[in-house]
Short mmCIF file of C-alpha atoms in Angstrom, two decimals:
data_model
loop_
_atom_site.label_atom_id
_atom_site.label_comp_id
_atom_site.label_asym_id
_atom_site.label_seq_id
_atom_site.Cartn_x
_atom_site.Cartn_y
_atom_site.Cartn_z
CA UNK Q 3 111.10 104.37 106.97
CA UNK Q 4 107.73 103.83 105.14
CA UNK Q 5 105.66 101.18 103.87
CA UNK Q 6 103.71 100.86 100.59
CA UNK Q 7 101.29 98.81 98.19
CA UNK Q 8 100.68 99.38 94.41
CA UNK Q 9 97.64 98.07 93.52
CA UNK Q 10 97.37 97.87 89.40
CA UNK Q 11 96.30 95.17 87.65
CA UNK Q 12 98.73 95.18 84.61
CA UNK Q 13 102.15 93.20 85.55
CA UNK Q 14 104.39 95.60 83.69
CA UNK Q 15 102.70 98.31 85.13
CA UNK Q 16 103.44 96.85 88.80
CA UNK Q 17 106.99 95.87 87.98
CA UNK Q 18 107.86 99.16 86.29
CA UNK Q 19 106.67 101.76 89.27
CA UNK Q 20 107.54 98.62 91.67
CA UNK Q 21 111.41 99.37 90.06
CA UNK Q 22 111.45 102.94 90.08
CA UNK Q 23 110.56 103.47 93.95
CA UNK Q 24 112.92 100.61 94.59
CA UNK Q 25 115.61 102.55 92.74
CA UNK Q 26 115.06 106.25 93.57
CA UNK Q 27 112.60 105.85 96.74
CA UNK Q 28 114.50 104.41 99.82
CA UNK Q 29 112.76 106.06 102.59
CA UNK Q 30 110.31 102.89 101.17
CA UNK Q 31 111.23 99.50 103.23
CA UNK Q 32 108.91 97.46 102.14
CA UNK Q 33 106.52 97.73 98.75
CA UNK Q 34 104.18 94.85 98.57
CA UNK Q 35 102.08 94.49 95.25
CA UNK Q 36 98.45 93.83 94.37
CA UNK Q 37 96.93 92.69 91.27
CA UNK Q 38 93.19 93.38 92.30
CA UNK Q 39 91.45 95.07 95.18
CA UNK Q 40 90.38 91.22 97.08
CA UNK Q 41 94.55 91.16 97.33
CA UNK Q 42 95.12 94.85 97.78
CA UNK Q 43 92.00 94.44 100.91
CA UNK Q 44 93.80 91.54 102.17
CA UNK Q 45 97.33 93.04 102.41
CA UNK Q 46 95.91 96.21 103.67
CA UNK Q 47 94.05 94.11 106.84
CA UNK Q 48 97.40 92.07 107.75
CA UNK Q 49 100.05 94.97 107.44
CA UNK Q 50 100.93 98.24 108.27
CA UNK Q 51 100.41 100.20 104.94
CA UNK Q 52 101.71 103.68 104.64
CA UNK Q 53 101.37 104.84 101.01
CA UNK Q 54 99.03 103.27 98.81
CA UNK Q 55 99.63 104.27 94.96
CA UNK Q 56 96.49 102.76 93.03
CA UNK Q 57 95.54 102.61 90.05
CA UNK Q 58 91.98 103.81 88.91
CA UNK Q 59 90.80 101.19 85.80
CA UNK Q 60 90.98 97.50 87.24
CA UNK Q 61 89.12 95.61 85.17
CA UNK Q 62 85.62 95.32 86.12
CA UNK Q 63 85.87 97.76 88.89
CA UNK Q 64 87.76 100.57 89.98
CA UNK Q 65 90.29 102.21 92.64
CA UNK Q 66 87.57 104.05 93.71
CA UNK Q 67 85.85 100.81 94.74
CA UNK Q 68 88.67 100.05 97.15
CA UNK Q 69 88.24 102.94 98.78
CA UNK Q 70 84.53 102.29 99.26
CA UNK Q 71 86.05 99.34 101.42
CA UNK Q 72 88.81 100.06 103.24
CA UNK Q 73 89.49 104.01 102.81
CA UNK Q 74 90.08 104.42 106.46
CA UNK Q 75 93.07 101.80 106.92
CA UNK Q 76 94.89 104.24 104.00
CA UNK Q 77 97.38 106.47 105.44
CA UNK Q 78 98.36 108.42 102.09
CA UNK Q 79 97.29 107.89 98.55
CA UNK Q 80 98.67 108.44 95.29
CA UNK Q 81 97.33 107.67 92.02
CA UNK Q 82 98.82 106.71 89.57
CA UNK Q 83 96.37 105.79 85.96
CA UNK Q 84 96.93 106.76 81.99
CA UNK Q 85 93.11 108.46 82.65
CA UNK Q 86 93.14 112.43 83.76
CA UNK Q 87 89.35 112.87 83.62
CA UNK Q 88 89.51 111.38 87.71
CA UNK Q 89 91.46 114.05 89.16
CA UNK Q 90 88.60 115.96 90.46
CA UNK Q 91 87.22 112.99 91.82
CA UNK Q 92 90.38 112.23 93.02
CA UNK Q 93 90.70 115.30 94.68
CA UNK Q 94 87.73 114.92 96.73
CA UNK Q 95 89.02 111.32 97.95
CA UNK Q 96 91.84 113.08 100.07
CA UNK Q 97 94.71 111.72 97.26
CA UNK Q 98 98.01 113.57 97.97
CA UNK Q 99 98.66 113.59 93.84
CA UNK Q 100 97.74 112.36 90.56
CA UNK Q 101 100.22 111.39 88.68
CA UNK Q 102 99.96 109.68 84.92
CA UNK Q 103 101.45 107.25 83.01
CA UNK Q 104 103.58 106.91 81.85
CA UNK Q 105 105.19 108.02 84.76
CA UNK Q 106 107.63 110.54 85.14
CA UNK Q 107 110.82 110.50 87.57
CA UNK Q 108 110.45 113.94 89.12
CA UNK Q 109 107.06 114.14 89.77
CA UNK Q 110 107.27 110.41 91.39
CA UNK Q 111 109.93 111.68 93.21
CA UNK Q 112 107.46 115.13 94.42
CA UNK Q 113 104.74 112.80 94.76
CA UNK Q 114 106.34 110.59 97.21
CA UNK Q 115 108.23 113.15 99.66
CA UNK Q 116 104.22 114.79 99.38
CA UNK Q 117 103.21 111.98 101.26
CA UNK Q 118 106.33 111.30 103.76
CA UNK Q 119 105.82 114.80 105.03
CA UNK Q 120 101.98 114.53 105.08
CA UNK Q 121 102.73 110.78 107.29
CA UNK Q 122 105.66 112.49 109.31
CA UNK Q 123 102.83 115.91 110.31
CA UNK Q 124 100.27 112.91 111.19
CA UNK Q 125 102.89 111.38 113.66
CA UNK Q 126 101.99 111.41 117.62
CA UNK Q 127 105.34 112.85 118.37
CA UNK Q 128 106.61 115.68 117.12
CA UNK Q 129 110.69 116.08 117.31
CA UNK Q 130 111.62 119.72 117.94
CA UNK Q 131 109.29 122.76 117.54
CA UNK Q 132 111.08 125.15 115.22
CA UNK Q 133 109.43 127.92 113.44
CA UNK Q 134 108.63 126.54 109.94
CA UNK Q 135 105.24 126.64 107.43
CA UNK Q 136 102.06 126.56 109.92
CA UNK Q 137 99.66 123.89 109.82
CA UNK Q 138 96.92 123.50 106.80
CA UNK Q 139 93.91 125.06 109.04
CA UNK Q 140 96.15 128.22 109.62
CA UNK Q 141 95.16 131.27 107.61
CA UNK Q 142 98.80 132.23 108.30
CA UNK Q 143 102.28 131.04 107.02
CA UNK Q 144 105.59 130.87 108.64
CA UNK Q 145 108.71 130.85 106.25
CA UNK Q 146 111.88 130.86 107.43
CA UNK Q 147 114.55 132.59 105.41
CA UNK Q 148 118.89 133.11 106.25
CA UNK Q 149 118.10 136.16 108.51
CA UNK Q 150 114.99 134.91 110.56
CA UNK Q 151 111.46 134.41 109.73
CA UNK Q 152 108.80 136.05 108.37
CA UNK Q 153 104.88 135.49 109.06
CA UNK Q 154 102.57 136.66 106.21
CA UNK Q 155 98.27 135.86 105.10
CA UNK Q 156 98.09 132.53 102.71
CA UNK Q 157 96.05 134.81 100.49
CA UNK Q 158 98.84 137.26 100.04
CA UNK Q 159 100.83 134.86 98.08
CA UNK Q 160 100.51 134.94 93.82
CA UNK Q 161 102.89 131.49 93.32
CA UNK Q 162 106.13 130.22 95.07
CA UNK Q 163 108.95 129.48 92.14
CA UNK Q 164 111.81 127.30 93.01
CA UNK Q 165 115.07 128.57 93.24
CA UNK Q 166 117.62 125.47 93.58
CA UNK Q 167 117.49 124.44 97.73
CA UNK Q 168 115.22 128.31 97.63
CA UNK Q 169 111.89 129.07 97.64
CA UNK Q 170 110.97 132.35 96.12
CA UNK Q 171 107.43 133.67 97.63
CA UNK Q 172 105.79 136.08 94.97
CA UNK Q 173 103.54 137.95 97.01
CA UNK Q 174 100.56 140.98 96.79
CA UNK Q 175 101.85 144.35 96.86
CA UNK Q 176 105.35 143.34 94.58
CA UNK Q 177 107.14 141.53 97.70
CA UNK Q 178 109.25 138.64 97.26
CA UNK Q 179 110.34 136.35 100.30
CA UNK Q 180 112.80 133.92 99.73
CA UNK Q 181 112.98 131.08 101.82
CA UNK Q 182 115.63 128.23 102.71
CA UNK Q 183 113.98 125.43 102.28
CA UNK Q 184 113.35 124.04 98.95
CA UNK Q 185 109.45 124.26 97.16
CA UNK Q 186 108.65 120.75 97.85
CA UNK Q 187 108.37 121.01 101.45
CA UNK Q 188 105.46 123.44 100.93
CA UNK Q 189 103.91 121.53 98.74
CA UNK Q 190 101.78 119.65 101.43
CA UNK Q 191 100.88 122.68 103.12
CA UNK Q 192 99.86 124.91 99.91
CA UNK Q 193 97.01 122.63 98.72
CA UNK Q 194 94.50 122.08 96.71
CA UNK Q 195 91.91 123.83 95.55
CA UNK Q 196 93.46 127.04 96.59
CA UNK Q 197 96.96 126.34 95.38
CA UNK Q 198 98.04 124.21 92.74
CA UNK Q 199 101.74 122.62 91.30
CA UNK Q 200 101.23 124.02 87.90
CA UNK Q 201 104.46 122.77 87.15
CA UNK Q 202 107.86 121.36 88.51
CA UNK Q 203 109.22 124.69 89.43
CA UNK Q 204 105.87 126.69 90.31
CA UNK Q 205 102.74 126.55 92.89
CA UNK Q 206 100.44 129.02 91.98
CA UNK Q 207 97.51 130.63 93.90
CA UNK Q 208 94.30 130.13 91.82
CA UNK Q 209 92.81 132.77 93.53
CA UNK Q 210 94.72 135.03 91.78
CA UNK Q 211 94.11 133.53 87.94
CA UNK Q 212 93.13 136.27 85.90
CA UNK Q 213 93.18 133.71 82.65
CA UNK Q 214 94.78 131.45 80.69
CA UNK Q 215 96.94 131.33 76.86
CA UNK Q 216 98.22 128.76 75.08
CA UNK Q 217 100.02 131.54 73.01
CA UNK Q 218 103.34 130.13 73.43
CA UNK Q 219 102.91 126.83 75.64
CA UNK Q 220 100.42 126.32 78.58
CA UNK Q 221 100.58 129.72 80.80
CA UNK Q 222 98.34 130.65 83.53
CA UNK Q 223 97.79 134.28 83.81
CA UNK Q 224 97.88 135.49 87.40
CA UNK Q 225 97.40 139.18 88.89
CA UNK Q 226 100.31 141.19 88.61
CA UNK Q 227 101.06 140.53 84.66
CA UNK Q 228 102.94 137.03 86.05
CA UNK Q 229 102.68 134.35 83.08
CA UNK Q 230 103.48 130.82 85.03
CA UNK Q 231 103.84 127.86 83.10
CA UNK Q 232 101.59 125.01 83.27
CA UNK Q 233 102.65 121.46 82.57
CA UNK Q 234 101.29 119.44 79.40
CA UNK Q 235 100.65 116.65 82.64
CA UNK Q 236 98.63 118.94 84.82
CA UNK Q 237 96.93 120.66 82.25
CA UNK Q 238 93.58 118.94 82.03
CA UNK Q 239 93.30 119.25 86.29
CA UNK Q 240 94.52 123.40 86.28
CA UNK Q 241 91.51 123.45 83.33
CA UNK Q 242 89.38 121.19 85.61
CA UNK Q 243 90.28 123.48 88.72
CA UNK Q 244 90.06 126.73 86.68
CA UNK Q 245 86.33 125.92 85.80
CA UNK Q 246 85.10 124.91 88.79
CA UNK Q 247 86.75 127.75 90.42
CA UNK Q 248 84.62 130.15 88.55
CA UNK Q 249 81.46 128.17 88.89
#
């Protein structure tokens, strides 16, 4: 079980993403809630906090000013703001997502078991060693599929689609691996700014963007001929990341 604090200053704001995770969220215990960053300081010094979700516009000062105090008593943080010109920013403060507002369900729901698997990786104790996706500093991942495993480069990989309780690896070369576990459990492990949740059912490899269309919806372009759709919520990052990429 986890611990959390939202830290917005707008009540309805608070109450509304204080209902959903009480709702749809119960690996939470205990959400406590914070109108500014004194109270947010405060509640971060007397308890145990596990997932901060913080807003970035707070009046005269910002989310980014709390982390200026008390960043290293923050376990995992998600932000949640009606602003996307922060991502980047965002990005570079260690947030496990971004998510906007008005918020949506699913990616909530992604954002969330992002961070329980980042907090259950941190933990002292592992439970039992099994072969699954290798740690972040690996150059190498481990997927496990109904017949065994199979190890392959991080660089080999295009996107990973999901397929139901599947993962579908797209790789170099035409190969496709599909794995049984499900593509949020790789999430945490395919990261930014090499790889990047271009959508609900997609992580794509921006090393391999070749360009981008708005043709028929938001597609990124990848090697192979693959057109991957790109969310109308993480468009303005994927252009963000695209640019910066190629600077």
């Amino acid at each position: 079980m986890f611990s959390a604090l939202i830290l917005d200053d707008e009540a309805p704001a608070r109450k509304c993403l204080h209902g959903l995770l009480t709702e749809h969220c119960p690996q939470l215990s205990t959400i406590l809630l914070a109108e500014d960053i004194a109270v947010a300081t405060r509640l971060l010094h007397e308890n145990k906090i596990d997932i901060v979700f913080l807003d970035v516009n707070l009046g005269t000062e910002t989310g980014f000013d709390l982390l200026q105090k008390v960043q290293d008593r923050i376990q995992a943080l998600i932000f949640v703001t009606a602003h996307d010109t922060f991502s980047l920013k965002a990005i570079k403060a260690q947030a496990i997502d971004y998510l906007l507002k008005p918020i949506d369900i699913d990616e909530l729901l992604i954002a969330v078991d992002k961070a329980t698997a980042f907090l259950q990786r941190k933990a002292p104790v592992l439970p039992v060693l099994k072969p699954s996706v290798s740690d972040l500093q690996q150059q190498q991942v481990i997927v496990n599929h109904d017949n065994g495993f199979e190890l392959f480069d991080r660089a080999q990989i295009l996107f990973a689609e999901a397929a139901g309780s599947y993962t579908a690896f797209y790789l170099e070369g035409s190969r496709k691996i599909t794995a049984s576990r499900q593509l949020g459990s790789y999430e945490t492990l395919l990261t930014n700014p090499t790889f990047f949740r271009s959508h609900k059912s997609f992580i794509i490899n921006l090393q391999h963007l070749k360009g981008y269309s708005s043709k028929n919806g938001y597609t990124a372009l990848l090697a192979g001929g693959y057109e991957i759709p790109v969310s109308r919520r993480k468009l303005p990052l994927f252009l963000e990341l695209s640019k910066k990429l190629g600077s």
